[in-house]
Amino acid sequence: MKITVLKTAERKPPPIACPWMIDYPTEKTE
Amino acid sequence: MFNARVRLPDGDVFLMNTFTDAQLRVSADVAAWLDDCEAAAAAGRPLRRETLRPAERDTADVLAEHGLLVSSREAEREALAQRFDAHRADTTQLRVTVLTTLQCNFACGYCVQGDHAHYDARTGRMSLDTADRVAAWIEGRLDTLRPSSLVLTFFGGEPLLNLPATYALAERLWAACTARGVRLLVNVITNGLLLTPEVVDRLVPLGLNGIKVTLDGDREAHDRARPLRGGQGTFDRILNNLSRIAGRCAITIGGNVETGAIDRYPALLALLREQPFAGSVTKVSFKPVIRNTPGAARQAPVIPLAGLRAGGPATTAAAPAGGSPCDACHFVDDHLDDLREETRRHGFPTPDGLHQGPCEIHRQHAYTIGPDGTLYACPGFAGESALAVGHVEADRAVAHEATARRFARLTPWDRCGDCEFIPVCAGGCVVASHHERGDMTAPTCHKRAFDSALVSLAYETAGVQGDSHP
């Protein structure tokens, strides 16, 4: 039984403000 | 319940939990063992750790650590409800989309927002007095919520048709945010026709975060889809305007994909790559065109959001009672996944198509404000006075309280059955549900699109070469 963790939960991206229609610009980081 | 999987070419399995976002590559026997666990639990024989063999115990520990093995479906659902509640109540970021005008100088064939016939009229245009009241209302929200950031987005209609209100709001709110130690991020969603270096230079010191313009394919396809009101093309002028602002701010390119023009996007991407502003493009994102569906209960004008593929609805309803909503899902734009890959191949960032919702309509402190100061749950409902949720003037807000409560209670995912994509979808677009189904409480299902995006994510994350992609 082999398991390789490719991604842990801590890095979950925030939801997209309007994924269905508007496409707000990505928020730049400081 | 929120486990999704993709079988990889070498027999391994990509496992993802859409609630925790954990992603694992496991051997086939692990996936089979997980299935056995689920079947046993469904039969009333939940997993008991003390009965496991050592190898199974180690496997169970890793899967549990990453949320792929949970104590019960009920516990997982409760955790999801708590997350969505936290999302709704979040005050760390105040989001306000201001429609400075509903007027537009374009005549896009798919736009059902209306006002084409009166774009020169003063109606549907925010006055400076109203802009003052809007700014005062936002300042009040800043004082009440004390967010760390304010995302102020100018939208329309075409927001650059009302620059005085745009500048007045940006300047006043920059001062308000500076005084309060709040980070201001200003976005402009424009058709690009009136976009100039002067506009950008005026907004950059006021916190300009990004400009978004829409290009619906290459020149021929775009000019057909997004002409001026007189029918003239707009593609060349938009590209020229973008070139003039190259390097001044981040640019997002959006594209509304129609079935008939889908083959025109690779040419657009190749052309974009050659442009002087290519290095300023921070996102390219394609979406299906959304139209009102004939027969839907409501046909009121909105922003062009509802989608319809030739030959059938692009987004559809939940299944009849007793079935999964996704069983009846006809939303597919299988080409979107290809377009995402093509976009990445040209070196442009693009959403993965999987990490989507819950959208901002499910956030209490995300507001859309119309030209007269009326509040809407999201831009897709702008102009529908019967669905207004408030007003920047307190005495005019009272009349909308019942509607506001109606929006606050929306939980379309409750009707999504056991769909594994609920944590990253939250029932889809409420605007589409409202306009295509006449029922904003119903989900709008995109499951096939999610399935397709999952495969791409699995192959990319697991390092499978593109040639092996099914």
Short mmCIF file of C-alpha atoms in Angstrom, two decimals:
data_model
loop_
_atom_site.label_atom_id
_atom_site.label_comp_id
_atom_site.label_asym_id
_atom_site.label_seq_id
_atom_site.Cartn_x
_atom_site.Cartn_y
_atom_site.Cartn_z
CA MET A 1 0.00 0.00 0.00
CA LYS A 2 1.89 3.00 -1.34
CA ILE A 3 1.02 6.62 -0.69
CA THR A 4 2.79 9.73 -1.94
CA VAL A 5 1.52 13.05 -0.61
CA LEU A 6 1.55 15.50 -3.49
CA LYS A 7 -0.14 18.39 -1.75
CA THR A 8 -1.16 18.98 1.82
CA ALA A 9 -4.25 20.84 2.91
CA GLU A 10 -2.45 23.90 4.21
CA ARG A 11 -1.90 25.39 0.80
CA LYS A 12 -5.51 25.55 -0.28
CA PRO A 13 -6.08 28.61 -2.46
CA PRO A 14 -8.86 31.01 -1.57
CA PRO A 15 -12.08 30.71 -3.51
CA ILE A 16 -12.46 32.82 -6.61
CA ALA A 17 -14.73 35.79 -5.97
CA CYS A 18 -16.73 35.18 -9.11
CA PRO A 19 -15.64 32.02 -10.85
CA TRP A 20 -18.66 31.86 -13.10
CA MET A 21 -18.81 35.16 -14.90
CA ILE A 22 -16.84 38.23 -13.94
CA ASP A 23 -13.25 37.23 -13.39
CA TYR A 24 -12.04 39.83 -11.00
CA PRO A 25 -8.35 40.52 -11.44
CA THR A 26 -6.14 38.41 -9.27
CA GLU A 27 -5.20 40.21 -6.11
CA LYS A 28 -1.56 41.09 -6.13
CA THR A 29 0.36 40.26 -3.02
CA GLU A 30 2.06 42.93 -1.03
CA MET B 1 -17.72 12.16 0.63
CA PHE B 2 -15.51 14.84 -0.88
CA ASN B 3 -12.93 12.47 -2.28
CA ALA B 4 -12.32 12.69 -5.98
CA ARG B 5 -10.06 10.35 -7.91
CA VAL B 6 -8.39 9.89 -11.26
CA ARG B 7 -6.78 6.66 -12.42
CA LEU B 8 -3.30 7.35 -13.77
CA PRO B 9 -1.76 5.57 -16.76
CA ASP B 10 0.63 3.50 -14.62
CA GLY B 11 -2.21 2.09 -12.53
CA ASP B 12 -1.76 4.40 -9.58
CA VAL B 13 -4.63 6.57 -8.49
CA PHE B 14 -4.69 10.32 -7.89
CA LEU B 15 -6.79 11.05 -4.83
CA MET B 16 -7.97 14.49 -3.87
CA ASN B 17 -10.18 15.67 -1.08
CA THR B 18 -11.91 18.82 -2.26
CA PHE B 19 -12.59 19.95 1.31
CA THR B 20 -9.00 19.77 2.57
CA ASP B 21 -7.40 20.16 -0.86
CA ALA B 22 -5.02 17.33 -0.01
CA GLN B 23 -3.75 15.52 -3.10
CA LEU B 24 -2.19 12.08 -2.98
CA ARG B 25 -0.85 9.53 -5.39
CA VAL B 26 -1.68 6.05 -4.13
CA SER B 27 -1.33 2.52 -5.37
CA ALA B 28 -4.48 0.86 -6.65
CA ASP B 29 -4.82 -1.31 -3.56
CA VAL B 30 -5.09 1.81 -1.37
CA ALA B 31 -7.93 3.13 -3.51
CA ALA B 32 -9.64 -0.25 -3.37
CA TRP B 33 -9.18 -0.39 0.39
CA LEU B 34 -10.74 3.05 0.70
CA ASP B 35 -13.71 1.82 -1.31
CA ASP B 36 -14.03 -1.16 1.01
CA CYS B 37 -14.03 1.14 4.02
CA GLU B 38 -16.77 3.27 2.52
CA ALA B 39 -18.87 0.25 1.61
CA ALA B 40 -18.49 -1.20 5.09
CA ALA B 41 -19.47 2.09 6.69
CA ALA B 42 -22.52 2.31 4.45
CA ALA B 43 -23.47 -1.19 5.57
CA GLY B 44 -23.25 -0.15 9.19
CA ARG B 45 -19.83 -1.62 9.83
CA PRO B 46 -17.56 1.40 10.25
CA LEU B 47 -13.82 1.01 10.36
CA ARG B 48 -12.37 -0.06 13.70
CA ARG B 49 -8.72 0.74 14.06
CA GLU B 50 -7.96 -2.16 16.37
CA THR B 51 -9.00 -4.65 13.71
CA LEU B 52 -6.63 -3.30 11.07
CA ARG B 53 -3.42 -4.92 9.98
CA PRO B 54 -0.29 -2.74 10.50
CA ALA B 55 -0.09 -1.73 6.84
CA GLU B 56 -3.75 -0.80 6.83
CA ARG B 57 -3.31 1.13 10.05
CA ASP B 58 -0.51 3.22 8.54
CA THR B 59 -2.60 3.81 5.44
CA ALA B 60 -5.59 4.83 7.51
CA ASP B 61 -3.46 7.29 9.47
CA VAL B 62 -2.16 9.02 6.36
CA LEU B 63 -5.57 9.14 4.72
CA ALA B 64 -7.16 10.48 7.90
CA GLU B 65 -4.44 13.09 8.33
CA HIS B 66 -5.31 14.50 4.91
CA GLY B 67 -9.05 14.26 5.26
CA LEU B 68 -9.59 11.37 2.88
CA LEU B 69 -10.79 9.16 5.69
CA VAL B 70 -13.27 10.76 8.09
CA SER B 71 -15.26 9.66 11.09
CA SER B 72 -18.59 10.03 9.31
CA ARG B 73 -20.31 11.76 6.44
CA GLU B 74 -22.28 13.79 8.93
CA ALA B 75 -19.08 15.11 10.51
CA GLU B 76 -17.69 16.02 7.11
CA ARG B 77 -20.90 17.81 6.14
CA GLU B 78 -20.89 19.70 9.42
CA ALA B 79 -17.30 20.78 8.85
CA LEU B 80 -18.28 22.03 5.41
CA ALA B 81 -21.23 23.96 6.83
CA GLN B 82 -18.92 25.61 9.33
CA ARG B 83 -16.51 26.58 6.58
CA PHE B 84 -19.27 28.11 4.47
CA ASP B 85 -20.61 29.94 7.53
CA ALA B 86 -17.12 31.34 8.18
CA HIS B 87 -16.88 32.35 4.53
CA ARG B 88 -20.21 34.18 4.80
CA ALA B 89 -19.25 36.02 7.99
CA ASP B 90 -15.66 36.83 7.06
CA THR B 91 -14.76 40.45 7.72
CA THR B 92 -11.08 40.37 6.86
CA GLN B 93 -11.79 41.70 3.40
CA LEU B 94 -14.54 44.09 2.37
CA ARG B 95 -15.43 43.67 -1.28
CA VAL B 96 -17.42 46.30 -3.13
CA THR B 97 -18.23 46.31 -6.82
CA VAL B 98 -19.51 49.67 -8.00
CA LEU B 99 -21.42 50.01 -11.22
CA THR B 100 -20.67 53.60 -12.12
CA THR B 101 -23.03 53.35 -15.07
CA LEU B 102 -25.19 50.78 -16.78
CA GLN B 103 -24.50 52.48 -20.09
CA CYS B 104 -22.25 50.79 -22.61
CA ASN B 105 -20.70 51.74 -25.92
CA PHE B 106 -20.59 48.11 -27.08
CA ALA B 107 -23.38 46.04 -28.53
CA CYS B 108 -22.32 42.51 -27.67
CA GLY B 109 -24.69 39.99 -29.11
CA TYR B 110 -24.85 37.96 -25.93
CA CYS B 111 -25.33 40.89 -23.59
CA VAL B 112 -28.75 41.04 -22.10
CA GLN B 113 -27.95 43.76 -19.62
CA GLY B 114 -29.96 46.18 -21.65
CA ASP B 115 -29.69 49.94 -22.09
CA HIS B 116 -28.22 49.68 -25.54
CA ALA B 117 -30.79 52.04 -26.90
CA HIS B 118 -30.06 54.75 -24.39
CA TYR B 119 -26.39 54.66 -23.79
CA ASP B 120 -26.11 58.40 -24.16
CA ALA B 121 -28.86 59.05 -21.68
CA ARG B 122 -28.09 60.29 -18.20
CA THR B 123 -30.12 57.56 -16.68
CA GLY B 124 -28.20 54.62 -15.34
CA ARG B 125 -25.20 56.80 -14.57
CA MET B 126 -23.90 57.49 -11.09
CA SER B 127 -23.90 61.18 -10.19
CA LEU B 128 -21.15 62.71 -8.09
CA ASP B 129 -23.69 63.22 -5.30
CA THR B 130 -24.50 59.54 -5.32
CA ALA B 131 -20.80 58.70 -5.50
CA ASP B 132 -20.38 60.74 -2.32
CA ARG B 133 -23.13 58.77 -0.61
CA VAL B 134 -21.64 55.49 -1.82
CA ALA B 135 -18.24 56.46 -0.48
CA ALA B 136 -19.76 57.46 2.86
CA TRP B 137 -21.55 54.12 3.06
CA ILE B 138 -18.32 52.23 2.32
CA GLU B 139 -16.51 54.27 4.96
CA GLY B 140 -19.20 53.21 7.41
CA ARG B 141 -18.60 49.58 6.50
CA LEU B 142 -14.86 50.08 7.01
CA ASP B 143 -15.51 51.46 10.47
CA THR B 144 -17.91 48.71 11.42
CA LEU B 145 -16.08 45.72 9.99
CA ARG B 146 -12.49 46.89 10.32
CA PRO B 147 -11.25 44.74 7.44
CA SER B 148 -7.59 44.49 6.54
CA SER B 149 -8.32 45.17 2.88
CA LEU B 150 -10.94 46.73 0.66
CA VAL B 151 -11.32 45.42 -2.87
CA LEU B 152 -13.04 48.15 -4.86
CA THR B 153 -14.03 47.09 -8.35
CA PHE B 154 -15.43 49.41 -10.99
CA PHE B 155 -17.81 47.68 -13.34
CA GLY B 156 -20.80 48.55 -15.44
CA GLY B 157 -22.09 48.86 -18.16
CA GLU B 158 -18.81 50.33 -19.18
CA PRO B 159 -17.31 52.00 -16.11
CA LEU B 160 -14.94 54.23 -18.08
CA LEU B 161 -17.98 56.03 -19.51
CA ASN B 162 -18.26 57.61 -16.09
CA LEU B 163 -14.75 58.63 -15.14
CA PRO B 164 -15.76 61.46 -12.79
CA ALA B 165 -17.55 59.05 -10.44
CA THR B 166 -14.74 56.51 -10.79
CA TYR B 167 -12.07 59.00 -9.83
CA ALA B 168 -14.15 60.55 -7.05
CA LEU B 169 -14.74 57.19 -5.43
CA ALA B 170 -11.17 55.99 -5.83
CA GLU B 171 -9.71 59.20 -4.41
CA ARG B 172 -12.01 59.42 -1.43
CA LEU B 173 -11.69 55.74 -0.56
CA TRP B 174 -7.93 55.84 -0.93
CA ALA B 175 -7.89 58.56 1.69
CA ALA B 176 -10.37 56.64 3.84
CA CYS B 177 -8.34 53.44 3.66
CA THR B 178 -5.05 55.21 4.26
CA ALA B 179 -6.47 56.89 7.35
CA ARG B 180 -7.69 53.56 8.68
CA GLY B 181 -4.68 51.45 7.79
CA VAL B 182 -6.72 49.40 5.31
CA ARG B 183 -5.12 48.12 2.12
CA LEU B 184 -7.06 49.28 -0.94
CA LEU B 185 -7.09 47.21 -4.11
CA VAL B 186 -8.82 48.87 -7.06
CA ASN B 187 -9.94 46.86 -10.07
CA VAL B 188 -11.44 48.09 -13.31
CA ILE B 189 -13.44 45.72 -15.46
CA THR B 190 -13.70 47.45 -18.80
CA ASN B 191 -14.30 46.61 -22.42
CA GLY B 192 -10.99 48.38 -23.08
CA LEU B 193 -12.15 50.87 -25.66
CA LEU B 194 -11.59 53.94 -23.49
CA LEU B 195 -8.63 52.56 -21.61
CA THR B 196 -5.73 54.99 -21.70
CA PRO B 197 -2.41 55.48 -19.93
CA GLU B 198 -3.94 58.57 -18.34
CA VAL B 199 -6.70 56.50 -16.71
CA VAL B 200 -4.20 53.98 -15.42
CA ASP B 201 -1.76 56.61 -14.21
CA ARG B 202 -4.54 58.34 -12.34
CA LEU B 203 -5.58 55.13 -10.57
CA VAL B 204 -2.19 53.56 -9.85
CA PRO B 205 -1.44 55.91 -6.94
CA LEU B 206 -4.91 55.14 -5.61
CA GLY B 207 -4.30 51.41 -5.28
CA LEU B 208 -4.93 50.08 -8.77
CA ASN B 209 -4.63 46.32 -8.57
CA GLY B 210 -5.59 45.29 -12.07
CA ILE B 211 -7.49 45.96 -15.25
CA LYS B 212 -9.64 43.30 -16.82
CA VAL B 213 -10.69 43.38 -20.45
CA THR B 214 -12.57 40.86 -22.54
CA LEU B 215 -11.42 39.47 -25.85
CA ASP B 216 -13.74 36.97 -27.47
CA GLY B 217 -11.29 35.21 -29.77
CA ASP B 218 -9.16 36.55 -32.56
CA ARG B 219 -9.96 39.77 -34.41
CA GLU B 220 -12.69 38.34 -36.62
CA ALA B 221 -14.44 36.45 -33.83
CA HIS B 222 -14.10 39.28 -31.34
CA ASP B 223 -15.34 41.95 -33.70
CA ARG B 224 -18.34 39.81 -34.48
CA ALA B 225 -19.10 39.21 -30.81
CA ARG B 226 -18.20 42.58 -29.31
CA PRO B 227 -18.77 45.35 -31.87
CA LEU B 228 -19.48 48.97 -31.25
CA ARG B 229 -23.09 50.02 -31.31
CA GLY B 230 -22.58 51.07 -34.91
CA GLY B 231 -21.23 47.64 -35.77
CA GLN B 232 -17.58 48.62 -36.08
CA GLY B 233 -14.91 46.28 -34.80
CA THR B 234 -13.16 46.94 -31.52
CA PHE B 235 -10.35 44.37 -31.42
CA ASP B 236 -7.53 46.45 -32.86
CA ARG B 237 -8.31 49.46 -30.73
CA ILE B 238 -8.41 47.38 -27.55
CA LEU B 239 -5.08 45.74 -28.34
CA ASN B 240 -3.60 49.14 -29.11
CA ASN B 241 -4.91 50.50 -25.82
CA LEU B 242 -3.50 47.54 -23.91
CA SER B 243 -0.15 48.08 -25.59
CA ARG B 244 -0.17 51.70 -24.45
CA ILE B 245 -0.63 50.69 -20.82
CA ALA B 246 1.93 47.88 -20.96
CA GLY B 247 4.01 47.75 -17.83
CA ARG B 248 1.81 50.20 -15.95
CA CYS B 249 -0.47 47.69 -14.23
CA ALA B 250 -1.54 44.06 -14.15
CA ILE B 251 -3.86 43.00 -16.95
CA THR B 252 -6.41 40.20 -16.86
CA ILE B 253 -7.85 38.91 -20.12
CA GLY B 254 -11.26 37.27 -20.08
CA GLY B 255 -12.98 35.55 -22.95
CA ASN B 256 -16.59 34.54 -23.36
CA VAL B 257 -16.50 31.29 -25.26
CA GLU B 258 -19.20 30.51 -27.78
CA THR B 259 -19.28 27.09 -29.36
CA GLY B 260 -19.01 28.49 -32.86
CA ALA B 261 -15.88 30.51 -32.11
CA ILE B 262 -14.01 28.12 -29.90
CA ASP B 263 -11.34 27.43 -32.48
CA ARG B 264 -10.48 31.12 -32.57
CA TYR B 265 -8.92 31.22 -29.14
CA PRO B 266 -5.58 29.56 -29.86
CA ALA B 267 -4.96 32.24 -32.47
CA LEU B 268 -5.82 34.87 -29.87
CA LEU B 269 -3.39 33.37 -27.40
CA ALA B 270 -0.60 33.29 -29.96
CA LEU B 271 -1.30 36.90 -30.81
CA LEU B 272 -1.37 37.94 -27.16
CA ARG B 273 1.99 36.31 -26.60
CA GLU B 274 3.51 38.64 -29.18
CA GLN B 275 2.08 41.82 -27.71
CA PRO B 276 4.13 44.35 -25.75
CA PHE B 277 1.75 43.94 -22.82
CA ALA B 278 2.14 40.14 -22.66
CA GLY B 279 4.42 40.45 -19.66
CA SER B 280 1.75 42.40 -17.79
CA VAL B 281 -0.92 39.72 -18.24
CA THR B 282 -1.47 38.06 -14.88
CA LYS B 283 -4.43 35.91 -15.85
CA VAL B 284 -6.24 34.68 -18.92
CA SER B 285 -9.55 33.03 -18.26
CA PHE B 286 -12.20 31.67 -20.58
CA LYS B 287 -15.81 31.01 -19.67
CA PRO B 288 -18.85 29.88 -21.56
CA VAL B 289 -21.17 32.61 -22.71
CA ILE B 290 -24.23 32.71 -20.56
CA ARG B 291 -27.62 33.60 -21.91
CA ASN B 292 -31.10 33.63 -20.65
CA THR B 293 -32.75 30.35 -21.44
CA PRO B 294 -36.05 30.59 -23.25
CA GLY B 295 -38.72 29.29 -20.99
CA ALA B 296 -37.00 30.21 -17.78
CA ALA B 297 -39.31 31.88 -15.35
CA ARG B 298 -37.42 35.15 -15.47
CA GLN B 299 -36.18 36.92 -18.53
CA ALA B 300 -35.16 40.19 -16.97
CA PRO B 301 -32.03 41.82 -18.30
CA VAL B 302 -28.78 41.12 -16.53
CA ILE B 303 -25.15 41.14 -17.24
CA PRO B 304 -24.38 38.50 -19.82
CA LEU B 305 -24.05 35.64 -17.62
CA ALA B 306 -26.23 32.86 -18.55
CA GLY B 307 -24.80 30.32 -20.91
CA LEU B 308 -26.26 28.33 -23.68
CA ARG B 309 -24.47 26.02 -26.01
CA ALA B 310 -25.81 25.49 -29.42
CA GLY B 311 -28.33 22.74 -29.23
CA GLY B 312 -29.01 22.86 -25.54
CA PRO B 313 -28.57 24.58 -22.25
CA ALA B 314 -25.05 24.89 -20.99
CA THR B 315 -26.04 24.92 -17.41
CA THR B 316 -28.94 22.99 -16.17
CA ALA B 317 -31.04 22.03 -13.39
CA ALA B 318 -30.89 19.58 -10.64
CA ALA B 319 -32.17 16.14 -11.28
CA PRO B 320 -35.67 15.16 -10.34
CA ALA B 321 -36.23 14.43 -6.70
CA GLY B 322 -34.35 11.39 -5.57
CA GLY B 323 -31.44 11.72 -7.96
CA SER B 324 -28.21 13.58 -7.80
CA PRO B 325 -28.43 17.02 -9.32
CA CYS B 326 -25.31 16.16 -11.22
CA ASP B 327 -26.94 13.16 -12.87
CA ALA B 328 -28.89 15.54 -15.01
CA CYS B 329 -26.05 17.87 -15.62
CA HIS B 330 -25.70 18.91 -19.22
CA PHE B 331 -23.19 21.62 -18.59
CA VAL B 332 -20.19 20.75 -20.49
CA ASP B 333 -17.76 22.77 -22.20
CA ASP B 334 -15.23 20.09 -22.80
CA HIS B 335 -13.20 22.58 -24.74
CA LEU B 336 -12.56 24.74 -21.71
CA ASP B 337 -10.02 22.27 -20.44
CA ASP B 338 -8.23 22.31 -23.78
CA LEU B 339 -8.27 26.09 -23.71
CA ARG B 340 -6.77 26.14 -20.24
CA GLU B 341 -3.93 23.89 -21.42
CA GLU B 342 -3.45 26.02 -24.49
CA THR B 343 -3.37 29.13 -22.30
CA ARG B 344 -0.70 27.64 -20.05
CA ARG B 345 1.23 26.50 -23.09
CA HIS B 346 1.41 30.12 -24.21
CA GLY B 347 2.80 31.08 -20.84
CA PHE B 348 -0.24 32.77 -19.34
CA PRO B 349 -1.56 31.96 -15.86
CA THR B 350 -5.11 30.65 -15.86
CA PRO B 351 -7.43 29.23 -13.20
CA ASP B 352 -7.30 25.46 -12.90
CA GLY B 353 -11.06 25.17 -13.28
CA LEU B 354 -11.34 23.19 -10.06
CA HIS B 355 -10.72 25.64 -7.22
CA GLN B 356 -13.73 27.85 -7.80
CA GLY B 357 -16.38 28.67 -5.23
CA PRO B 358 -18.02 29.48 -2.99
CA CYS B 359 -18.37 32.73 -4.86
CA GLU B 360 -18.82 36.10 -3.25
CA ILE B 361 -22.60 35.99 -3.30
CA HIS B 362 -22.16 33.74 -0.29
CA ARG B 363 -20.12 36.39 1.51
CA GLN B 364 -22.08 38.79 3.62
CA HIS B 365 -19.56 41.55 3.16
CA ALA B 366 -19.28 41.50 -0.61
CA TYR B 367 -21.54 44.15 -2.09
CA THR B 368 -22.56 45.35 -5.50
CA ILE B 369 -23.75 48.93 -5.73
CA GLY B 370 -25.74 50.18 -8.71
CA PRO B 371 -25.54 53.68 -10.21
CA ASP B 372 -28.30 55.00 -7.94
CA GLY B 373 -26.85 53.55 -4.74
CA THR B 374 -28.99 50.42 -4.69
CA LEU B 375 -27.28 47.32 -3.31
CA TYR B 376 -27.40 43.98 -5.07
CA ALA B 377 -26.27 40.54 -3.99
CA CYS B 378 -23.87 40.33 -6.93
CA PRO B 379 -23.36 42.13 -10.25
CA GLY B 380 -25.51 39.56 -11.99
CA PHE B 381 -28.59 40.94 -10.31
CA ALA B 382 -27.81 44.59 -10.92
CA GLY B 383 -30.69 46.53 -12.31
CA GLU B 384 -33.30 44.08 -11.07
CA SER B 385 -34.93 46.39 -8.58
CA ALA B 386 -37.17 43.66 -7.24
CA LEU B 387 -34.08 41.75 -6.17
CA ALA B 388 -32.22 44.64 -4.58
CA VAL B 389 -30.91 43.81 -1.12
CA GLY B 390 -30.40 47.30 0.23
CA HIS B 391 -29.44 50.87 -0.45
CA VAL B 392 -26.62 53.12 0.66
CA GLU B 393 -29.25 55.40 2.19
CA ALA B 394 -30.52 53.74 5.34
CA ASP B 395 -34.11 54.87 4.98
CA ARG B 396 -34.28 53.36 1.51
CA ALA B 397 -32.64 50.10 2.61
CA VAL B 398 -35.50 49.01 4.84
CA ALA B 399 -37.70 48.05 1.93
CA HIS B 400 -35.15 45.49 0.80
CA GLU B 401 -34.55 43.68 4.06
CA ALA B 402 -36.74 40.71 3.20
CA THR B 403 -34.92 40.20 -0.09
CA ALA B 404 -31.58 40.50 1.67
CA ARG B 405 -32.60 37.73 4.06
CA ARG B 406 -33.64 35.63 1.09
CA PHE B 407 -30.17 35.90 -0.43
CA ALA B 408 -28.49 35.29 2.93
CA ARG B 409 -30.31 31.97 3.19
CA LEU B 410 -29.15 30.66 -0.17
CA THR B 411 -27.56 27.25 0.17
CA PRO B 412 -27.94 25.69 -3.28
CA TRP B 413 -25.40 23.01 -2.40
CA ASP B 414 -27.99 21.46 -0.11
CA ARG B 415 -29.55 20.14 -3.30
CA CYS B 416 -26.31 18.79 -4.75
CA GLY B 417 -26.60 15.37 -3.16
CA ASP B 418 -23.27 13.70 -2.49
CA CYS B 419 -21.33 15.54 -5.15
CA GLU B 420 -17.64 15.51 -4.30
CA PHE B 421 -17.15 19.00 -5.72
CA ILE B 422 -19.44 20.87 -3.33
CA PRO B 423 -16.54 22.41 -1.33
CA VAL B 424 -15.05 23.97 -4.47
CA CYS B 425 -18.31 24.77 -6.24
CA ALA B 426 -20.99 25.53 -3.64
CA GLY B 427 -23.79 24.92 -6.06
CA GLY B 428 -22.58 27.05 -8.93
CA CYS B 429 -23.77 30.41 -10.19
CA VAL B 430 -26.89 31.73 -8.49
CA VAL B 431 -27.44 34.17 -11.34
CA ALA B 432 -27.51 31.32 -13.82
CA SER B 433 -29.93 29.40 -11.61
CA HIS B 434 -32.16 32.44 -11.39
CA HIS B 435 -32.19 33.23 -15.07
CA GLU B 436 -32.00 29.80 -16.58
CA ARG B 437 -34.13 27.92 -14.11
CA GLY B 438 -36.16 30.66 -12.57
CA ASP B 439 -35.06 29.38 -9.17
CA MET B 440 -32.11 30.98 -7.45
CA THR B 441 -32.25 28.41 -4.66
CA ALA B 442 -31.36 25.62 -7.08
CA PRO B 443 -27.82 24.63 -8.00
CA THR B 444 -26.36 25.15 -11.44
CA CYS B 445 -24.32 22.09 -12.16
CA HIS B 446 -20.88 22.14 -13.77
CA LYS B 447 -19.87 18.62 -12.77
CA ARG B 448 -18.51 17.52 -16.11
CA ALA B 449 -16.36 20.61 -16.28
CA PHE B 450 -15.07 19.86 -12.78
CA ASP B 451 -14.40 16.24 -13.73
CA SER B 452 -12.40 17.40 -16.71
CA ALA B 453 -10.44 19.93 -14.66
CA LEU B 454 -9.71 17.26 -12.06
CA VAL B 455 -8.09 15.04 -14.67
CA SER B 456 -5.84 17.87 -15.78
CA LEU B 457 -4.92 18.71 -12.22
CA ALA B 458 -4.18 15.06 -11.47
CA TYR B 459 -1.88 14.68 -14.45
CA GLU B 460 -0.12 17.93 -13.75
CA THR B 461 0.30 17.35 -10.02
CA ALA B 462 1.28 13.73 -10.42
CA GLY B 463 3.82 14.63 -13.08
CA VAL B 464 2.26 12.60 -15.84
CA GLN B 465 3.46 13.69 -19.25
CA GLY B 466 0.95 15.28 -21.56
CA ASP B 467 1.27 12.52 -24.13
CA SER B 468 -0.37 10.17 -21.65
CA HIS B 469 -3.30 12.47 -21.14
CA PRO B 470 -6.52 10.74 -22.11
#
